[in-house]
Tab-separated table of C-alpha atoms in Angstrom:
chain	number	residue	atom	x	y	z
A	27	UNK	CA	187.584	-0.371	187.703
A	28	UNK	CA	189.076	-3.698	186.556
A	29	UNK	CA	192.634	-2.697	185.647
A	30	UNK	CA	193.226	-5.837	183.631
A	31	UNK	CA	190.406	-4.845	181.293
A	32	UNK	CA	192.334	-1.739	180.245
A	33	UNK	CA	194.303	-2.790	177.180
A	34	UNK	CA	194.969	0.484	175.451
A	35	UNK	CA	194.470	4.207	176.023
A	36	UNK	CA	191.891	5.491	173.506
A	37	UNK	CA	193.719	8.231	171.609
A	38	UNK	CA	190.530	10.029	170.630
A	39	UNK	CA	189.635	10.358	174.322
A	40	UNK	CA	192.820	12.175	175.263
A	41	UNK	CA	193.004	14.350	172.141
A	42	UNK	CA	196.734	15.004	172.626
A	43	UNK	CA	198.845	17.480	170.783
A	44	UNK	CA	201.608	15.904	168.644
A	45	UNK	CA	204.211	16.423	171.372
A	46	UNK	CA	202.238	14.201	173.739
A	47	UNK	CA	202.201	11.115	171.560
A	48	UNK	CA	205.406	9.731	173.072
A	49	UNK	CA	203.710	9.795	176.480
A	50	UNK	CA	200.701	7.889	175.121
A	51	UNK	CA	202.990	5.360	173.436
A	52	UNK	CA	204.778	4.794	176.754
A	53	UNK	CA	201.455	4.304	178.543
A	54	UNK	CA	200.364	1.767	175.952
A	55	UNK	CA	203.681	-0.087	176.264
A	56	UNK	CA	203.107	-0.381	180.027
A	57	UNK	CA	199.633	-1.729	179.374
A	58	UNK	CA	200.987	-4.298	176.923
A	59	UNK	CA	203.494	-5.436	179.580
A	60	UNK	CA	200.643	-5.960	182.085
A	61	UNK	CA	201.633	-3.018	184.226
A	62	UNK	CA	198.256	-1.251	184.400
A	63	UNK	CA	198.975	0.457	187.713
A	64	UNK	CA	202.049	2.178	186.305
A	65	UNK	CA	200.148	3.120	183.174
A	66	UNK	CA	197.349	4.734	185.148
A	67	UNK	CA	199.838	6.769	187.187
A	68	UNK	CA	201.355	8.124	183.982
A	69	UNK	CA	197.896	8.702	182.571
A	70	UNK	CA	196.893	10.774	185.596
A	71	UNK	CA	200.054	12.884	185.332
A	72	UNK	CA	199.566	13.346	181.592
A	73	UNK	CA	195.900	14.314	181.900
A	74	UNK	CA	196.601	16.886	184.624
A	75	UNK	CA	199.457	18.435	182.659
A	76	UNK	CA	197.362	18.503	179.503
A	77	UNK	CA	194.571	20.431	181.240
A	78	UNK	CA	196.952	22.943	182.801
A	79	UNK	CA	198.601	23.576	179.447
A	80	UNK	CA	195.349	24.845	177.992
A	81	UNK	CA	194.600	28.182	179.574
A	82	UNK	CA	195.236	28.461	183.304
A	83	UNK	CA	193.942	26.823	186.468
A	84	UNK	CA	190.989	24.478	186.600
A	85	UNK	CA	189.452	24.626	190.056
A	86	UNK	CA	187.554	21.828	191.771
A	87	UNK	CA	183.981	22.700	192.667
A	88	UNK	CA	182.810	20.049	195.169
A	89	UNK	CA	179.326	18.568	195.008
A	90	UNK	CA	176.536	20.380	196.813
A	91	UNK	CA	173.194	22.079	196.298
A	92	UNK	CA	171.738	25.558	195.876
A	93	UNK	CA	168.357	27.226	195.475
A	94	UNK	CA	167.454	28.256	191.943
A	95	UNK	CA	165.156	31.161	191.103
A	96	UNK	CA	163.348	29.131	188.439
A	97	UNK	CA	159.670	28.748	189.392
A	98	UNK	CA	159.419	25.020	188.777
A	99	UNK	CA	161.880	24.295	191.597
A	100	UNK	CA	160.719	26.800	194.216
A	101	UNK	CA	161.827	25.668	197.660
A	102	UNK	CA	163.672	22.623	196.359
A	103	UNK	CA	167.491	22.679	196.382
A	104	UNK	CA	169.180	21.784	193.113
A	105	UNK	CA	171.854	19.108	193.467
A	106	UNK	CA	175.119	19.602	191.554
A	107	UNK	CA	177.841	16.955	191.194
A	108	UNK	CA	181.537	17.794	191.530
A	109	UNK	CA	183.213	19.331	188.491
A	110	UNK	CA	186.136	21.522	187.502
A	111	UNK	CA	185.685	25.127	186.377
A	112	UNK	CA	188.106	27.607	184.835
A	113	UNK	CA	189.433	30.084	187.376
A	114	UNK	CA	188.862	32.955	184.939
A	115	UNK	CA	187.066	33.555	181.651
A	116	UNK	CA	188.669	32.587	178.349
A	117	UNK	CA	190.848	35.460	177.119
A	118	UNK	CA	191.545	36.874	173.677
A	119	UNK	CA	194.945	35.204	173.815
A	120	UNK	CA	193.375	31.822	174.603
A	121	UNK	CA	190.836	32.171	171.805
A	122	UNK	CA	193.527	33.172	169.326
A	123	UNK	CA	195.290	29.843	169.950
A	124	UNK	CA	192.013	28.062	169.265
A	125	UNK	CA	191.510	29.951	165.991
A	126	UNK	CA	195.060	29.206	164.869
A	127	UNK	CA	194.319	25.512	165.302
A	128	UNK	CA	190.749	25.756	163.964
A	129	UNK	CA	190.577	28.400	161.201
A	130	UNK	CA	186.996	27.464	160.329
A	131	UNK	CA	185.979	29.416	163.466
A	132	UNK	CA	187.689	32.660	162.385
A	133	UNK	CA	185.619	35.703	161.522
A	134	UNK	CA	185.972	35.084	157.775
A	135	UNK	CA	185.586	31.316	158.077
A	136	UNK	CA	182.589	30.815	160.338
A	137	UNK	CA	179.282	30.128	158.546
A	138	UNK	CA	176.439	32.578	159.202
A	139	UNK	CA	174.518	29.641	160.645
A	140	UNK	CA	176.823	29.649	163.680
A	141	UNK	CA	177.289	33.335	164.519
A	142	UNK	CA	175.744	36.764	164.149
A	143	UNK	CA	177.256	39.540	162.058
A	144	UNK	CA	179.084	41.013	165.073
A	145	UNK	CA	181.171	37.879	165.656
A	146	UNK	CA	184.649	39.044	166.774
A	147	UNK	CA	183.830	42.434	165.244
A	148	UNK	CA	186.367	44.155	167.508
A	149	UNK	CA	189.288	42.090	166.151
A	150	UNK	CA	191.353	43.779	163.422
A	151	UNK	CA	191.728	40.612	161.378
A	152	UNK	CA	191.036	36.902	161.679
A	153	UNK	CA	194.134	36.302	163.815
A	154	UNK	CA	194.684	39.784	165.229
A	155	UNK	CA	192.626	40.426	168.373
A	156	UNK	CA	193.538	44.142	168.515
A	157	UNK	CA	192.768	43.821	172.219
A	158	UNK	CA	194.754	43.185	175.363
A	159	UNK	CA	195.593	39.512	175.592
A	160	UNK	CA	194.457	39.328	179.219
A	161	UNK	CA	190.948	40.654	178.610
A	162	UNK	CA	188.081	38.188	178.170
A	163	UNK	CA	187.134	37.303	174.624
A	164	UNK	CA	183.636	38.561	173.793
A	165	UNK	CA	181.414	38.730	170.726
A	166	UNK	CA	181.558	34.955	170.392
A	167	UNK	CA	178.501	32.812	169.755
A	168	UNK	CA	177.378	29.834	171.820
A	169	UNK	CA	178.492	27.593	168.965
A	170	UNK	CA	182.025	29.024	168.998
A	171	UNK	CA	182.278	28.908	172.797
A	172	UNK	CA	181.069	25.310	172.808
A	173	UNK	CA	183.601	24.328	170.151
A	174	UNK	CA	186.439	26.038	172.040
A	175	UNK	CA	185.656	24.156	175.239
A	176	UNK	CA	185.572	20.818	173.423
A	177	UNK	CA	188.921	21.658	171.836
A	178	UNK	CA	190.307	22.462	175.293
A	179	UNK	CA	189.196	19.089	176.659
A	180	UNK	CA	186.098	20.362	178.458
A	181	UNK	CA	182.629	21.733	177.827
A	182	UNK	CA	180.521	24.731	178.673
A	183	UNK	CA	179.259	24.619	182.270
A	184	UNK	CA	175.599	23.832	182.731
A	185	UNK	CA	173.354	26.620	183.965
A	186	UNK	CA	173.115	24.951	187.391
A	187	UNK	CA	176.884	24.438	187.647
A	188	UNK	CA	177.552	28.087	186.835
A	189	UNK	CA	174.923	29.363	189.272
A	190	UNK	CA	176.046	26.989	192.027
A	191	UNK	CA	179.598	28.281	191.720
A	192	UNK	CA	178.416	31.897	191.566
A	193	UNK	CA	176.429	31.537	194.798
A	194	UNK	CA	179.386	30.086	196.717
A	195	UNK	CA	180.315	33.443	198.247
A	196	UNK	CA	181.560	33.751	201.830
A	197	UNK	CA	179.947	37.057	202.760
A	198	UNK	CA	177.617	38.194	205.533
A	199	UNK	CA	173.966	39.107	204.999
A	200	UNK	CA	174.814	42.793	205.307
A	201	UNK	CA	177.615	42.468	202.763
A	202	UNK	CA	175.311	40.472	200.480
A	203	UNK	CA	172.783	43.321	200.381
A	204	UNK	CA	175.486	45.839	199.492
A	205	UNK	CA	176.964	43.498	196.893
A	206	UNK	CA	173.515	42.882	195.387
A	207	UNK	CA	172.846	46.601	194.900
A	208	UNK	CA	176.210	46.922	193.147
A	209	UNK	CA	175.345	43.894	191.049
A	210	UNK	CA	172.047	45.404	189.949
A	211	UNK	CA	173.882	48.554	188.897
A	212	UNK	CA	176.359	46.509	186.882
A	213	UNK	CA	173.624	44.471	185.148
A	214	UNK	CA	171.952	47.736	184.192
A	215	UNK	CA	175.036	49.155	182.488
A	216	UNK	CA	177.533	46.490	181.414
A	217	UNK	CA	180.273	48.312	179.495
A	218	UNK	CA	180.749	46.153	176.417
A	219	UNK	CA	183.648	48.275	175.148
A	220	UNK	CA	185.804	48.565	178.246
A	221	UNK	CA	186.422	45.026	179.511
A	222	UNK	CA	189.055	44.843	182.232
A	223	UNK	CA	191.623	42.032	182.473
A	224	UNK	CA	190.457	38.690	183.840
A	225	UNK	CA	190.949	38.340	187.572
A	226	UNK	CA	190.631	42.084	188.142
A	227	UNK	CA	187.187	42.439	189.746
A	228	UNK	CA	188.236	41.272	193.206
A	229	UNK	CA	185.154	39.015	193.287
A	230	UNK	CA	186.065	35.413	194.058
A	231	UNK	CA	184.041	32.476	195.330
A	232	UNK	CA	185.179	30.211	198.156
A	233	UNK	CA	186.846	27.843	195.701
A	234	UNK	CA	188.905	30.530	193.950
A	235	UNK	CA	186.747	31.094	190.848
A	236	UNK	CA	187.012	34.753	189.824
A	237	UNK	CA	184.902	37.347	188.016
A	238	UNK	CA	181.576	35.542	187.724
A	239	UNK	CA	180.190	38.994	188.449
A	240	UNK	CA	181.370	42.429	187.390
A	241	UNK	CA	183.294	41.625	184.216
A	242	UNK	CA	181.151	39.982	181.504
A	243	UNK	CA	178.077	37.812	181.127
A	244	UNK	CA	178.944	34.197	180.330
A	245	UNK	CA	177.563	31.450	178.126
A	246	UNK	CA	176.348	28.218	179.716
A	247	UNK	CA	175.435	24.961	178.011
A	248	UNK	CA	171.674	25.233	178.590
A	249	UNK	CA	171.358	29.026	178.548
A	250	UNK	CA	167.715	28.921	177.480
A	251	UNK	CA	165.852	26.289	179.531
A	252	UNK	CA	162.377	25.227	178.402
A	253	UNK	CA	160.882	27.724	180.831
A	254	UNK	CA	162.589	30.576	179.012
A	255	UNK	CA	161.210	30.115	175.516
A	256	UNK	CA	158.472	32.737	175.928
A	257	UNK	CA	159.978	34.879	178.710
A	258	UNK	CA	160.766	38.563	178.305
A	259	UNK	CA	162.762	40.860	180.568
A	260	UNK	CA	160.068	42.740	182.465
A	261	UNK	CA	159.363	43.480	186.116
A	262	UNK	CA	156.422	41.094	186.293
A	263	UNK	CA	158.416	38.163	184.977
A	264	UNK	CA	161.343	38.934	187.253
A	265	UNK	CA	159.003	39.090	190.229
A	266	UNK	CA	157.421	35.726	189.402
A	267	UNK	CA	160.850	34.085	189.121
A	268	UNK	CA	162.049	35.050	192.606
A	269	UNK	CA	161.835	32.178	195.068
A	270	UNK	CA	163.251	34.227	197.920
A	271	UNK	CA	163.126	37.747	199.212
A	272	UNK	CA	165.811	40.382	198.998
A	273	UNK	CA	167.751	42.265	196.392
A	274	UNK	CA	170.104	39.347	195.641
A	275	UNK	CA	167.184	37.167	194.548
A	276	UNK	CA	166.001	39.974	192.265
A	277	UNK	CA	169.505	40.385	190.804
A	278	UNK	CA	169.740	36.648	190.180
A	279	UNK	CA	166.394	36.725	188.373
A	280	UNK	CA	167.628	39.509	186.097
A	281	UNK	CA	170.726	37.430	185.308
A	282	UNK	CA	168.659	34.356	184.418
A	283	UNK	CA	166.287	36.269	182.151
A	284	UNK	CA	169.036	38.260	180.444
A	285	UNK	CA	170.757	34.975	179.649
A	286	UNK	CA	167.482	33.552	178.319
A	287	UNK	CA	167.123	36.515	175.956
A	288	UNK	CA	170.148	35.393	173.919
A	289	UNK	CA	170.080	32.934	171.051
A	290	UNK	CA	172.922	30.604	170.104
A	291	UNK	CA	174.149	33.003	167.409
A	292	UNK	CA	174.269	36.048	169.743
A	293	UNK	CA	177.594	37.896	169.612
A	294	UNK	CA	177.350	40.871	171.938
A	295	UNK	CA	180.223	42.710	173.519
A	296	UNK	CA	179.037	41.764	177.023
A	297	UNK	CA	179.091	38.026	176.405
A	298	UNK	CA	182.049	35.672	176.882
A	299	UNK	CA	182.562	32.297	178.526
A	300	UNK	CA	184.664	29.908	180.598
A	301	UNK	CA	184.848	26.113	180.436
A	302	UNK	CA	183.954	23.286	182.792
A	303	UNK	CA	185.480	19.804	182.976
A	304	UNK	CA	184.164	16.429	184.085
A	305	UNK	CA	185.861	15.076	187.190
A	306	UNK	CA	185.600	11.315	186.793
A	307	UNK	CA	188.211	10.618	184.129
A	308	UNK	CA	188.570	6.931	185.051
A	309	UNK	CA	184.867	6.374	184.469
A	310	UNK	CA	185.128	8.005	181.052
A	311	UNK	CA	188.027	5.687	180.216
A	312	UNK	CA	186.089	2.638	181.333
A	313	UNK	CA	183.103	3.634	179.211
A	314	UNK	CA	185.355	3.698	176.134
A	315	UNK	CA	186.378	0.068	176.640
A	316	UNK	CA	184.749	-2.682	174.571
């Protein structure tokens, strides 16, 4: 990056809260005084603090590859670039803050075009979750989850990012079989009315991401790939989707197809979300320059 090309921090890129504007003004003063190195140091500190202020830890998921169960990529590993992912799912407390700042996404404010009739049905009122703050927010549509993540400075994870993170488990083959049987039991009877607090399942990937199994199902950006437009949840379809043997492959296929059965307005009690974040902030800055 040519530091001398950076004349001003684009305010719309950082989306700061009002209390952060003094920091941005200071950064821009440094840029005007031809001190780009100092400005970028402050920018890095500000960006990190801004992410941490919005709902817990964001964990680095390094680049790598995994095997998908989708038939069109049988035998071919799927490459995933580095990204950040929320340690835990978005909670009722987190979502309440979003609604306070964006009342058009409240239960009484959201248009029917963007959510089903069960949207936040378990909340007492628009700004009263009537649920434990530490439990994951559910009964939110894809549209609402997507808007929350943008507000928080991120986005929904892609299907491949979510699956790549979910497969990053450090367990033996024997443990994987046992875990897979438990997983199948959970997929068969997700309790939509008794969500436990985030971080409570004891299931954690090697990077520290928690509860991708055993708590709720989660939205992803591309939850219904082209392949899924005509797919139904039946044994034949699940069998055709497996690209490997074993109970874990079967469980993964069930997860994919269950996800594909939703539409963007779905608001079930089993469905919540977490956010992902792009890693290359300097590249995003450079792309905003004239």
